[in-house]
Short mmCIF file of C-alpha atoms in Angstrom, two decimals:
data_model
loop_
_atom_site.label_atom_id
_atom_site.label_comp_id
_atom_site.label_asym_id
_atom_site.label_seq_id
_atom_site.Cartn_x
_atom_site.Cartn_y
_atom_site.Cartn_z
CA MET A 8 -36.83 -8.69 38.20
CA SER A 9 -36.22 -10.82 34.22
CA ARG A 10 -39.31 -11.68 32.46
CA PRO A 11 -40.66 -14.93 33.32
CA THR A 12 -40.06 -18.16 31.32
CA ALA A 13 -42.25 -20.90 30.12
CA LEU A 14 -43.10 -24.38 28.04
CA ILE A 15 -45.97 -24.39 26.30
CA ALA A 16 -46.68 -28.49 25.79
CA GLU A 17 -49.45 -29.73 23.69
CA ASP A 18 -49.79 -32.15 20.56
CA GLU A 19 -52.89 -30.21 19.14
CA PRO A 20 -51.75 -27.00 17.03
CA LEU A 21 -54.96 -25.34 17.32
CA MET A 22 -55.81 -25.88 21.06
CA ARG A 23 -51.22 -24.81 21.50
CA GLU A 24 -51.85 -21.33 19.43
CA ARG A 25 -54.96 -20.55 21.57
CA LEU A 26 -53.12 -20.93 25.52
CA LYS A 27 -50.81 -19.27 23.40
CA GLU A 28 -52.31 -16.02 22.73
CA ARG A 29 -55.20 -16.55 26.40
CA LEU A 30 -51.12 -16.18 27.50
CA ALA A 31 -50.52 -13.08 26.02
CA GLU A 32 -53.63 -10.82 27.24
CA ALA A 33 -53.21 -12.43 30.83
CA TRP A 34 -49.68 -11.89 31.72
CA PRO A 35 -47.68 -10.23 29.03
CA GLU A 36 -44.14 -9.80 30.54
CA LEU A 37 -44.16 -13.46 29.87
CA GLU A 38 -41.97 -15.20 27.75
CA ILE A 39 -43.08 -18.19 25.96
CA VAL A 40 -39.59 -20.17 25.46
CA ALA A 41 -40.66 -22.93 23.91
CA GLU A 42 -43.07 -25.02 22.77
CA ALA A 43 -43.36 -29.06 22.24
CA ALA A 44 -45.94 -31.57 21.12
CA ASP A 45 -45.37 -34.84 23.09
CA GLY A 46 -44.11 -35.07 25.99
CA ASP A 47 -40.75 -35.78 24.79
CA GLU A 48 -40.43 -32.69 23.30
CA ALA A 49 -41.13 -30.97 26.19
CA LEU A 50 -38.68 -32.81 28.50
CA ALA A 51 -36.52 -31.88 25.52
CA ALA A 52 -37.56 -27.78 25.67
CA PHE A 53 -37.60 -28.30 29.96
CA ASP A 54 -33.57 -29.38 29.98
CA ALA A 55 -32.51 -26.93 27.14
CA HIS A 56 -34.68 -23.57 27.98
CA ARG A 57 -34.63 -24.36 32.13
CA PRO A 58 -38.62 -22.72 31.50
CA GLN A 59 -39.93 -21.81 35.61
CA ILE A 60 -43.01 -22.44 34.85
CA ALA A 61 -44.30 -24.94 32.46
CA PHE A 62 -48.51 -25.65 30.66
CA LEU A 63 -48.51 -29.33 30.38
CA ASP A 64 -51.16 -31.27 27.80
CA ILE A 65 -51.99 -34.53 30.06
CA ARG A 66 -52.88 -36.49 27.11
CA MET A 67 -49.71 -36.09 24.92
CA PRO A 68 -48.20 -39.06 22.71
CA GLY A 69 -45.25 -40.41 23.93
CA ARG A 70 -44.73 -39.38 27.60
CA THR A 71 -48.35 -38.28 28.95
CA GLY A 72 -48.82 -34.90 30.51
CA LEU A 73 -48.48 -36.17 34.30
CA GLU A 74 -44.79 -38.85 33.87
CA VAL A 75 -43.61 -35.62 32.55
CA ALA A 76 -44.05 -33.34 35.76
CA ALA A 77 -42.73 -36.18 38.28
CA ALA A 78 -39.43 -35.49 35.98
CA ILE A 79 -39.29 -31.76 35.72
CA GLY A 80 -41.88 -30.58 39.09
CA ALA A 81 -39.14 -30.32 40.61
CA GLU A 82 -37.69 -27.65 39.20
CA CYS A 83 -40.52 -26.09 37.68
CA HIS A 84 -43.90 -24.71 38.38
CA VAL A 85 -46.55 -26.77 36.62
CA VAL A 86 -49.50 -26.01 34.75
CA PHE A 87 -51.32 -28.82 33.72
CA ILE A 88 -54.30 -28.23 30.61
CA THR A 89 -56.94 -30.84 29.88
CA ALA A 90 -60.46 -32.05 28.46
CA TYR A 91 -61.42 -33.08 30.87
CA ASP A 92 -61.45 -33.18 35.05
CA GLN A 93 -60.51 -36.71 35.17
CA TYR A 94 -57.12 -36.23 35.99
CA ALA A 95 -57.63 -34.33 38.77
CA ILE A 96 -56.34 -35.76 41.32
CA GLU A 97 -53.77 -37.61 39.96
CA ALA A 98 -52.44 -33.71 39.07
CA PHE A 99 -52.47 -32.24 41.73
CA ASP A 100 -50.67 -35.56 43.97
CA ALA A 101 -47.95 -34.87 40.70
CA GLY A 102 -47.94 -31.24 42.67
CA ALA A 103 -49.47 -29.66 39.94
CA VAL A 104 -50.34 -25.42 40.88
CA ASP A 105 -53.01 -26.10 38.37
CA TYR A 106 -55.46 -27.77 36.50
CA LEU A 107 -57.39 -25.95 33.81
CA LEU A 108 -59.32 -26.82 31.67
CA LYS A 109 -59.62 -26.67 28.03
CA PRO A 110 -60.97 -24.91 26.23
CA VAL A 111 -59.66 -21.96 28.41
CA ASP A 112 -61.05 -19.13 29.42
CA ALA A 113 -59.51 -15.34 29.84
CA GLU A 114 -61.37 -15.22 33.31
CA ARG A 115 -59.93 -18.26 34.52
CA LEU A 116 -57.01 -18.16 33.21
CA ALA A 117 -56.50 -15.01 34.68
CA THR A 118 -56.73 -16.72 38.25
CA THR A 119 -54.36 -18.91 36.89
CA VAL A 120 -51.41 -16.84 37.07
CA ASP A 121 -52.43 -15.13 40.07
CA ARG A 122 -51.33 -18.05 41.68
CA VAL A 123 -48.47 -19.20 39.68
CA ARG A 124 -46.98 -15.16 40.47
CA ARG A 125 -47.43 -15.91 44.10
CA LYS A 126 -45.70 -19.04 44.23
CA LEU A 127 -42.48 -17.51 42.15
CA ALA A 128 -42.14 -15.27 44.78
CA ALA A 129 -41.46 -19.07 47.08
CA ALA A 130 -39.88 -21.74 45.62
CA PRO A 131 -41.43 -23.94 42.93
CA ALA A 132 -42.95 -27.31 44.96
CA ASP A 133 -40.00 -29.46 46.02
CA LEU A 134 -40.91 -32.77 44.66
CA SER A 135 -37.59 -34.64 45.51
CA ALA A 136 -38.68 -34.05 49.62
CA LEU A 137 -41.55 -34.88 49.18
CA LEU A 138 -40.74 -38.14 47.09
CA ALA A 139 -37.50 -38.98 50.44
CA ASP A 140 -40.48 -37.76 52.51
CA LEU A 141 -42.91 -40.62 51.14
CA LYS A 142 -39.71 -43.48 51.48
CA THR A 143 -39.11 -42.91 54.91
CA ALA A 144 -42.58 -43.59 55.60
CA VAL A 145 -43.04 -46.20 53.59
CA ARG A 146 -39.87 -48.04 54.92
CA GLY A 147 -41.48 -48.11 57.92
CA GLU A 148 -44.78 -48.64 57.25
CA SER A 149 -42.88 -52.49 55.81
CA ALA A 150 -41.39 -52.62 58.64
CA ARG A 151 -44.11 -53.01 61.10
CA LEU A 152 -45.65 -55.01 58.84
CA LYS A 153 -43.15 -57.15 59.31
CA TRP A 154 -42.98 -57.21 62.41
CA ILE A 155 -46.29 -58.31 62.12
CA VAL B 3 -68.06 -102.21 67.47
CA VAL B 4 -67.21 -101.21 70.82
CA ALA B 5 -70.43 -99.83 71.54
CA ALA B 6 -72.76 -103.53 69.70
CA THR B 7 -70.60 -105.67 72.59
CA ILE B 8 -71.33 -102.68 75.98
CA PHE B 9 -74.70 -103.00 74.80
CA ALA B 10 -74.53 -107.09 74.02
CA TRP B 11 -72.33 -107.61 76.96
CA ILE B 12 -75.42 -105.53 79.10
CA ALA B 13 -78.04 -107.91 77.33
CA ALA B 14 -76.49 -110.56 78.48
CA GLN B 15 -77.67 -109.66 81.53
CA LEU B 16 -81.14 -109.09 81.33
CA PRO B 17 -83.32 -112.08 81.97
CA TRP B 18 -83.76 -111.90 78.21
CA ASN B 19 -82.61 -115.69 78.14
CA MET B 20 -80.07 -114.19 75.39
CA SER B 21 -76.39 -115.04 75.89
CA PHE B 22 -73.53 -112.87 74.72
CA ALA B 23 -73.15 -114.61 71.53
CA GLU B 24 -76.06 -114.04 70.67
CA ALA B 25 -76.88 -110.52 71.89
CA ALA B 26 -73.74 -109.86 70.21
CA ILE B 27 -74.56 -110.95 67.15
CA LEU B 28 -78.39 -108.81 67.47
CA PHE B 29 -75.80 -105.74 67.31
CA ASN B 30 -73.87 -106.42 65.43
CA LEU B 31 -76.02 -106.01 62.80
CA ILE B 32 -78.31 -103.63 63.83
CA ALA B 33 -74.68 -101.51 64.53
CA LEU B 34 -73.96 -102.64 60.93
CA MET B 35 -78.20 -101.94 59.27
CA LEU B 36 -77.06 -98.41 60.77
CA VAL B 37 -74.44 -97.75 59.02
CA TRP B 38 -75.92 -99.10 55.78
CA SER B 39 -79.14 -97.49 55.85
CA GLY B 40 -77.07 -94.00 57.03
CA LEU B 41 -75.12 -94.48 53.56
CA THR B 42 -77.94 -95.39 51.79
CA ALA B 43 -79.74 -92.35 53.44
CA TRP B 44 -76.67 -90.45 53.46
CA PHE B 45 -75.50 -90.38 49.01
CA GLY B 46 -79.49 -91.74 47.26
CA TYR B 47 -80.91 -89.47 49.35
CA ARG B 48 -82.96 -88.09 46.22
CA LYS B 49 -84.19 -91.43 46.19
CA PHE B 50 -86.68 -90.61 49.12
CA ALA B 51 -87.68 -86.98 49.08
CA GLY B 52 -91.03 -87.63 48.37
CA ARG B 53 -91.92 -90.86 49.44
CA LEU B 54 -90.13 -90.59 53.53
CA PHE B 55 -94.14 -91.07 55.14
CA ARG B 56 -94.51 -94.76 52.77
CA VAL B 57 -90.10 -95.88 54.04
CA VAL B 58 -90.95 -95.54 57.51
CA VAL B 59 -94.34 -98.06 57.04
CA THR B 60 -93.10 -99.94 54.29
CA GLY B 61 -89.42 -100.51 56.34
CA PRO B 62 -90.97 -102.16 59.82
CA LEU B 63 -93.66 -103.60 57.88
CA LEU B 64 -91.09 -104.86 55.57
CA ALA B 65 -88.56 -106.27 58.83
CA LEU B 66 -91.74 -107.82 60.33
CA GLY B 67 -92.19 -110.29 57.42
CA GLY B 68 -88.54 -110.57 57.30
CA GLY B 69 -88.11 -112.07 60.58
CA LEU B 70 -91.50 -114.03 60.46
CA VAL B 71 -89.80 -115.67 57.53
CA GLY B 72 -86.19 -115.73 59.14
CA ALA B 73 -87.98 -117.86 62.48
CA ALA B 74 -89.63 -119.66 60.06
CA VAL B 75 -86.43 -120.34 58.24
CA ALA B 76 -84.33 -120.82 61.89
CA GLY B 77 -87.15 -123.59 62.28
CA MET B 78 -86.79 -125.99 59.37
CA ILE B 79 -83.41 -125.83 59.88
CA GLN B 80 -83.74 -127.06 63.26
CA GLY B 81 -86.30 -130.01 62.46
CA VAL B 82 -88.70 -128.20 64.36
CA ASP B 83 -92.30 -127.28 62.84
CA PRO B 84 -91.80 -123.59 60.88
CA MET B 85 -95.39 -122.42 61.74
CA ASP B 86 -93.78 -123.04 65.35
CA TRP B 87 -93.35 -119.82 66.01
CA LEU B 88 -97.46 -119.10 65.60
CA HIS B 89 -98.67 -121.65 68.72
CA ASP B 90 -95.12 -119.96 70.49
CA SER B 91 -96.86 -116.51 71.89
CA ALA B 92 -93.50 -116.24 73.27
CA LYS B 93 -91.09 -116.50 70.34
CA LEU B 94 -93.83 -114.40 68.11
CA ARG B 95 -93.17 -111.49 70.44
CA HIS B 96 -89.69 -112.32 70.21
CA VAL B 97 -89.74 -111.79 67.19
CA VAL B 98 -92.52 -109.65 66.33
CA THR B 99 -90.40 -107.40 68.89
CA ALA B 100 -86.77 -107.66 67.43
CA ALA B 101 -88.10 -106.57 63.51
CA LEU B 102 -90.56 -103.35 64.46
CA ILE B 103 -87.05 -102.07 66.34
CA PHE B 104 -84.95 -103.19 63.87
CA GLY B 105 -87.82 -101.51 61.11
CA PHE B 106 -88.34 -98.72 62.45
CA LEU B 107 -84.45 -97.90 63.87
CA TYR B 108 -83.70 -98.55 59.80
CA ALA B 109 -86.67 -95.96 59.21
CA LEU B 110 -85.38 -92.73 61.03
CA VAL B 111 -82.33 -92.95 60.22
CA VAL B 112 -83.06 -93.41 56.36
CA ALA B 113 -85.80 -90.56 56.95
CA LEU B 114 -84.19 -88.23 59.22
CA ILE B 115 -80.44 -88.16 56.81
CA ALA B 116 -82.05 -88.35 53.84
CA SER B 117 -85.02 -85.39 55.26
CA LEU B 118 -81.85 -83.48 56.46
CA ARG B 119 -80.00 -83.86 52.78
CA SER B 120 -83.06 -82.65 51.09
CA ARG B 121 -83.19 -79.28 52.97
CA GLU B 122 -78.91 -78.69 52.32
CA TYR B 123 -80.27 -80.01 48.22
CA ALA B 124 -83.20 -77.79 48.62
CA ALA B 125 -80.94 -75.05 49.87
CA LEU B 126 -78.67 -74.68 48.14
CA SER B 127 -80.47 -75.11 44.78
CA ALA B 128 -82.29 -72.24 45.19
CA HIS B 129 -79.35 -70.32 46.99
CA LEU B 130 -77.05 -71.37 42.77
CA GLU B 131 -80.55 -70.03 41.03
CA ALA B 132 -80.19 -67.12 42.56
CA LYS B 133 -76.54 -66.83 41.88
CA GLN B 134 -77.84 -67.40 38.17
CA ARG B 135 -80.34 -65.27 37.92
CA GLN B 136 -78.02 -62.48 40.31
CA SER B 137 -75.57 -62.77 37.44
CA GLU B 138 -77.88 -62.52 34.27
CA LEU B 139 -79.77 -58.71 36.34
CA SER B 140 -75.58 -57.73 36.56
CA ARG B 141 -75.39 -58.24 32.52
CA GLN B 142 -78.63 -56.83 31.99
CA LEU B 143 -76.86 -54.60 33.55
CA ALA B 144 -73.62 -54.00 32.23
CA GLU B 145 -74.83 -54.98 28.64
CA SER B 146 -76.98 -51.29 29.08
CA ARG B 147 -74.79 -49.54 30.72
CA LEU B 148 -72.29 -50.61 27.83
CA LYS B 149 -75.26 -49.00 25.67
CA MET B 150 -74.68 -45.99 27.67
CA LEU B 151 -71.85 -45.18 26.97
CA GLN B 152 -72.47 -46.22 23.36
CA LEU B 153 -74.40 -42.92 23.46
CA GLN B 154 -72.13 -41.33 24.86
CA ILE B 155 -69.00 -38.68 23.12
CA GLU B 156 -66.01 -38.55 24.41
CA PRO B 157 -65.75 -35.37 26.45
CA HIS B 158 -62.28 -35.42 25.68
CA PHE B 159 -63.19 -35.23 21.84
CA LEU B 160 -66.27 -33.30 22.29
CA PHE B 161 -64.05 -30.13 24.28
CA ASN B 162 -61.04 -30.53 22.60
CA THR B 163 -63.73 -30.17 18.85
CA LEU B 164 -64.43 -27.07 20.16
CA GLY B 165 -61.50 -25.26 21.72
CA SER B 166 -60.27 -25.99 18.69
CA ALA B 167 -63.38 -23.93 16.85
CA GLN B 168 -63.64 -21.30 19.45
CA GLN B 169 -59.75 -20.70 18.40
CA LEU B 170 -60.31 -21.02 13.93
CA ALA B 171 -63.95 -17.51 15.12
CA GLU B 172 -61.79 -15.76 16.74
CA LYS B 173 -59.24 -15.50 14.37
CA GLY B 174 -62.06 -15.36 11.29
CA ALA B 175 -60.44 -18.39 9.73
CA PRO B 176 -62.99 -19.39 7.79
CA ASP B 177 -61.57 -23.76 8.84
CA ALA B 178 -64.18 -22.78 11.75
CA ALA B 179 -67.25 -22.44 9.68
CA ARG B 180 -66.59 -25.69 8.15
CA LEU B 181 -65.46 -27.72 11.46
CA ILE B 182 -68.99 -26.97 13.34
CA ALA B 183 -70.65 -28.57 10.41
CA ASP B 184 -68.99 -31.52 10.47
CA LEU B 185 -69.09 -31.76 14.12
CA ILE B 186 -72.70 -30.99 13.30
CA VAL B 187 -72.81 -34.16 11.06
CA PHE B 188 -70.34 -36.14 14.19
CA LEU B 189 -72.98 -35.55 16.86
CA ARG B 190 -76.34 -35.35 14.50
CA ALA B 191 -75.64 -39.13 13.11
CA SER B 192 -74.22 -40.68 15.63
CA THR B 193 -77.17 -39.88 18.72
CA PRO B 194 -80.32 -41.39 16.77
CA SER B 195 -78.31 -43.82 14.92
CA MET B 196 -76.93 -46.07 17.96
CA ARG B 197 -80.85 -45.92 18.34
CA ASP B 198 -81.84 -47.79 14.67
CA GLU B 199 -82.02 -51.35 14.81
CA SER B 200 -79.16 -51.23 11.61
CA ALA B 201 -77.97 -48.45 8.64
CA THR B 202 -76.62 -48.21 5.64
CA LEU B 203 -73.19 -48.12 4.70
CA LYS B 204 -73.49 -44.94 3.36
CA GLN B 205 -75.05 -43.29 6.43
CA GLU B 206 -71.75 -44.68 8.55
CA ALA B 207 -68.64 -43.45 5.15
CA THR B 208 -70.60 -40.15 7.14
CA LEU B 209 -69.92 -40.25 10.47
CA VAL B 210 -67.47 -42.07 9.45
CA GLY B 211 -65.67 -38.52 7.45
CA ALA B 212 -67.22 -35.97 9.32
CA TYR B 213 -65.36 -37.47 12.40
CA LEU B 214 -61.61 -38.07 10.11
CA ALA B 215 -62.50 -34.17 9.04
CA ILE B 216 -62.49 -33.33 12.52
CA MET B 217 -59.01 -34.99 13.84
CA LYS B 218 -57.89 -33.65 10.56
CA MET B 219 -58.60 -30.30 11.42
CA ARG B 220 -56.96 -30.66 14.99
CA LEU B 221 -54.15 -32.30 14.12
CA ARG B 222 -52.95 -31.24 10.94
CA ARG B 223 -50.02 -33.87 9.36
CA ARG B 224 -50.59 -35.68 11.46
CA LEU B 225 -53.71 -37.20 9.79
CA THR B 226 -54.44 -38.52 6.85
CA TYR B 227 -57.25 -39.95 5.86
CA ALA B 228 -59.76 -42.19 2.82
CA ILE B 229 -63.01 -43.66 2.81
CA ASP B 230 -63.33 -45.49 -0.06
CA ILE B 231 -66.76 -47.54 -0.21
CA PRO B 232 -67.04 -48.93 -3.84
CA ALA B 233 -70.98 -47.77 -5.45
CA PRO B 234 -72.25 -51.00 -5.58
CA LEU B 235 -72.19 -51.35 -1.42
CA GLU B 236 -72.65 -48.94 -0.13
CA ALA B 237 -76.57 -48.87 -0.03
CA ARG B 238 -75.40 -51.74 2.59
CA THR B 239 -76.46 -52.76 5.39
CA VAL B 240 -74.70 -52.50 9.15
CA PRO B 241 -74.72 -52.39 12.61
CA PRO B 242 -74.92 -48.85 13.80
CA GLY B 243 -71.78 -47.98 15.72
CA MET B 244 -69.70 -50.24 15.00
CA VAL B 245 -67.20 -49.14 12.11
CA ILE B 246 -66.80 -45.08 13.87
CA THR B 247 -66.27 -47.23 16.84
CA LEU B 248 -62.62 -48.41 14.89
CA VAL B 249 -62.26 -45.99 13.83
CA GLU B 250 -62.37 -43.75 16.95
CA ASN B 251 -60.12 -46.71 18.63
CA ALA B 252 -57.30 -46.16 15.00
CA ILE B 253 -57.17 -42.20 16.96
CA LYS B 254 -56.97 -43.31 20.15
CA HIS B 255 -55.05 -45.97 20.25
CA GLY B 256 -52.86 -45.02 17.07
CA ILE B 257 -52.60 -41.62 15.78
CA GLU B 258 -53.11 -39.74 18.96
CA PRO B 259 -50.10 -41.47 20.87
CA SER B 260 -47.77 -41.23 17.69
CA ALA B 261 -46.50 -38.59 18.02
CA ALA B 262 -45.49 -38.52 14.21
CA GLY B 263 -49.04 -39.55 13.52
CA GLY B 264 -50.23 -42.31 10.18
CA ARG B 265 -53.06 -42.34 7.64
CA VAL B 266 -56.32 -44.06 8.36
CA THR B 267 -57.56 -45.27 5.74
CA VAL B 268 -61.40 -47.54 5.86
CA SER B 269 -62.45 -49.25 3.51
CA ALA B 270 -65.07 -52.51 1.93
CA ALA B 271 -65.44 -54.93 0.14
CA GLN B 272 -67.48 -57.78 -1.47
CA ASP B 273 -66.23 -61.23 -1.71
CA GLY B 274 -68.00 -63.67 -4.60
CA GLU B 275 -70.99 -65.53 -1.45
CA GLY B 276 -71.98 -61.85 -0.86
CA ARG B 277 -69.98 -61.54 2.13
CA LEU B 278 -69.17 -57.92 3.34
CA ALA B 279 -65.39 -56.97 5.40
CA VAL B 280 -65.20 -53.35 5.96
CA SER B 281 -61.74 -52.51 7.11
CA VAL B 282 -60.46 -49.93 9.06
CA ALA B 283 -55.53 -49.31 9.04
CA ASP B 284 -53.88 -47.09 10.89
CA THR B 285 -50.50 -46.42 11.17
CA GLY B 286 -50.27 -45.76 13.89
CA ALA B 287 -48.43 -46.90 17.22
CA GLY B 288 -49.67 -50.24 16.27
CA LEU B 289 -50.67 -52.97 19.50
CA GLY B 290 -48.11 -51.71 21.74
CA ASP B 291 -51.20 -50.30 23.91
CA ALA B 292 -52.71 -53.57 23.23
CA PRO B 293 -55.78 -51.76 21.99
CA GLY B 294 -57.66 -55.09 21.48
CA GLN B 295 -59.37 -54.95 24.86
CA GLY B 296 -60.14 -52.23 24.67
CA ILE B 297 -64.35 -52.55 25.94
CA GLY B 298 -65.72 -51.16 22.15
CA LEU B 299 -64.25 -53.90 20.99
CA ALA B 300 -65.96 -56.73 22.97
CA ASN B 301 -69.02 -54.74 22.65
CA ILE B 302 -68.38 -54.66 18.78
CA ARG B 303 -68.14 -58.85 18.92
CA GLU B 304 -70.73 -58.91 21.77
CA ARG B 305 -73.08 -57.81 19.40
CA LEU B 306 -71.63 -59.90 16.39
CA ASP B 307 -72.34 -62.53 17.54
CA LEU B 308 -76.52 -61.55 18.92
CA LEU B 309 -77.19 -61.09 15.78
CA PHE B 310 -75.17 -63.03 13.51
CA GLY B 311 -73.62 -66.04 16.06
CA GLN B 312 -71.09 -67.44 13.54
CA GLY B 313 -71.96 -66.24 11.03
CA ALA B 314 -70.20 -62.51 11.39
CA CYS B 315 -66.72 -61.59 12.95
CA LEU B 316 -64.68 -59.22 13.54
CA GLU B 317 -60.32 -60.23 12.57
CA LEU B 318 -57.61 -58.19 13.55
CA GLU B 319 -54.04 -57.66 12.57
CA GLU B 320 -50.49 -55.80 12.94
CA ASN B 321 -50.28 -53.28 9.90
CA GLU B 322 -47.98 -53.04 7.30
CA PRO B 323 -44.64 -51.77 8.15
CA ARG B 324 -46.95 -49.77 11.60
CA GLY B 325 -50.25 -49.65 12.53
CA PHE B 326 -52.89 -51.43 13.43
CA ILE B 327 -56.12 -53.95 11.11
CA ALA B 328 -59.80 -54.26 12.03
CA ARG B 329 -62.73 -55.69 10.22
CA ILE B 330 -65.78 -56.82 10.02
CA VAL B 331 -67.29 -59.11 8.20
CA LEU B 332 -71.18 -59.51 8.17
CA PRO B 333 -72.78 -62.41 6.37
CA ALA B 334 -74.66 -61.81 2.94
CA SER B 335 -78.53 -62.04 4.48
CA PRO B 336 -78.95 -62.41 9.10
CA ALA B 337 -82.09 -64.99 7.49
CA MET B 338 -79.22 -66.77 5.64
CA PRO B 339 -76.01 -67.68 8.14
CA ALA B 340 -72.90 -67.91 5.58
CA ALA B 341 -70.39 -70.38 6.58
CA PRO B 342 -68.27 -69.34 9.58
CA CYS B 343 -66.14 -66.99 9.65
CA ALA B 344 -62.79 -66.73 8.54
CA LEU B 345 -60.07 -65.98 11.07
CA PRO B 346 -57.42 -66.57 9.05
CA ASN B 347 -55.21 -64.44 11.69
CA GLU B 348 -56.81 -65.58 14.88
CA ALA B 349 -53.31 -65.98 16.96
CA SER B 350 -52.21 -61.91 16.18
CA ALA B 351 -55.20 -60.88 16.82
CA ALA B 352 -55.49 -62.62 20.64
#
C-alpha cells in the first residue's frame, strides 16, 4: 500500500513547521505533499496534489479553513487546527474528522492520527451527498411552508 | 340626539308640567353638557389632577347659581318680577333640582374621566421611567462588560504566540527567549495599564512595540513595522489601551487577512495648539473587511467623548495605495478643551 498523503495549510510559518514536525513523529509514514500559507494557496495545492488528508488552519488570509473544507471536504479527510475552540461546531458541521487546538501536543495528535487512519480505511466523508440530502429536506420544508 | 328625544318624549308623558319641546331642549342641553364636560376632562385631565374634590363641590354650586341667575333673567324677559322664584316654592324647587342634576352630572363625568385618565397617565409614566432605568442599567452593564473585554488578551493571540515560542524553544533557537520576553512585556503592560486613568505615550509605545515584535516573529516577512514617537512627545499622557487597540485592529483586519501582508506604522505629531495626533497606518487588506464598525473603535469613540467631549476624536481613512489609517486626536489638556476636533475625512470614515 502506498504512503498516505497530506496537505498542511497554516498561515504562520512557525506553527506550520511545528505541526509538520509533530506529524513526522506521530505518523512517520505520512507524506506531506504540499504546504500552503493561505486559503487560496491551499485550494491550488489540493488540486495539484490531491492529498488524502488536509490539515487546515481555520483563520487564514483569503479563504478560511472552513471555506476550503467546504470546497474539498468531499474528496479528502479534513482535520482543523485552531488556536481557540470557538469554531468547533462549525468545524464538525463542515464534516471534519477531527479538531486540533494549537499549540498541538503529541498525545492529542496521536489520537487524531488514529482517527484519520481508521477513516482512511473507509471512503472520505461525502459532503456532496449530505448537501443533496439537505437540499431535498429544505425543498420539502418550503412546500409545507407554502401550504401554510 | 335619539336618546335625548326618547327621554323628552317620556318626560312629556310624565306629570312634570313640561311640553315635549321644552323637554327636548332640556335633554339635548344635558347631552351637550355631558359631551362637553367629557371632552374637557379627556383632554384636560391634568388640569383636574389633585382637585377632583373641588370640581365635585364647585360644579353643582356653580350650576345652582347659574340656574338662579337664568331664572331671574327669564323672569325679566317675560316681564315678571325677577325674584319671582323666591316667592314661588314650586319654581324654586324646579330650578334647584335642575341645577343640581346638571351640576352633579357634570362633576361625575369630569371626575370619572379625569381620574381614569390620570391613572392611565401615571401608569404610563411609571412604565417609561422603569424602562429608562432599565436601559440605563443595561448600558452600564454593557460598559463594564466592554471594560472586561478590554482587559482580555485574545486567546488566538496568546495560544499562537505560545505555540510559536514552544516551537522556537524546542529547536533551541535564541529567538525563543526574545519572543517570550516580548510576551512578558506585552502581558505586563497590557493588564494593569487598562485600569489606570492615563498612561504616557512612551508606555503605550512600549506595549505596542512588544506586540508588534511578537507579531513580526510569527508572521515573518508578511509584517514590517515602524514606531515613530518624537522624544518630546513621549511624556504626553493618553487614555490607556487606545493605541494598542488600533494596532491590534491593523494586524487583525489589515495584515492577517492579507496573504502578502503589509507595513504597520505608528506615529505621533503635535500641532501649534498643542493637540496630539497618534496615527496607526497599515498597508494591508484595507476597508473590505469594514473595520470601522468594530467594538474596539466604538469603545474608543465613546471613551474619547466621555473624557474630552468635542475636543477629541477618532479619524478613519483609507491609506494609499492600500490599507487603512486610524488617528486619535487629543486636545492639549482635558481641562482646556480646544476647538472641536476637525474631521476632514468624516465621509470616508462613515
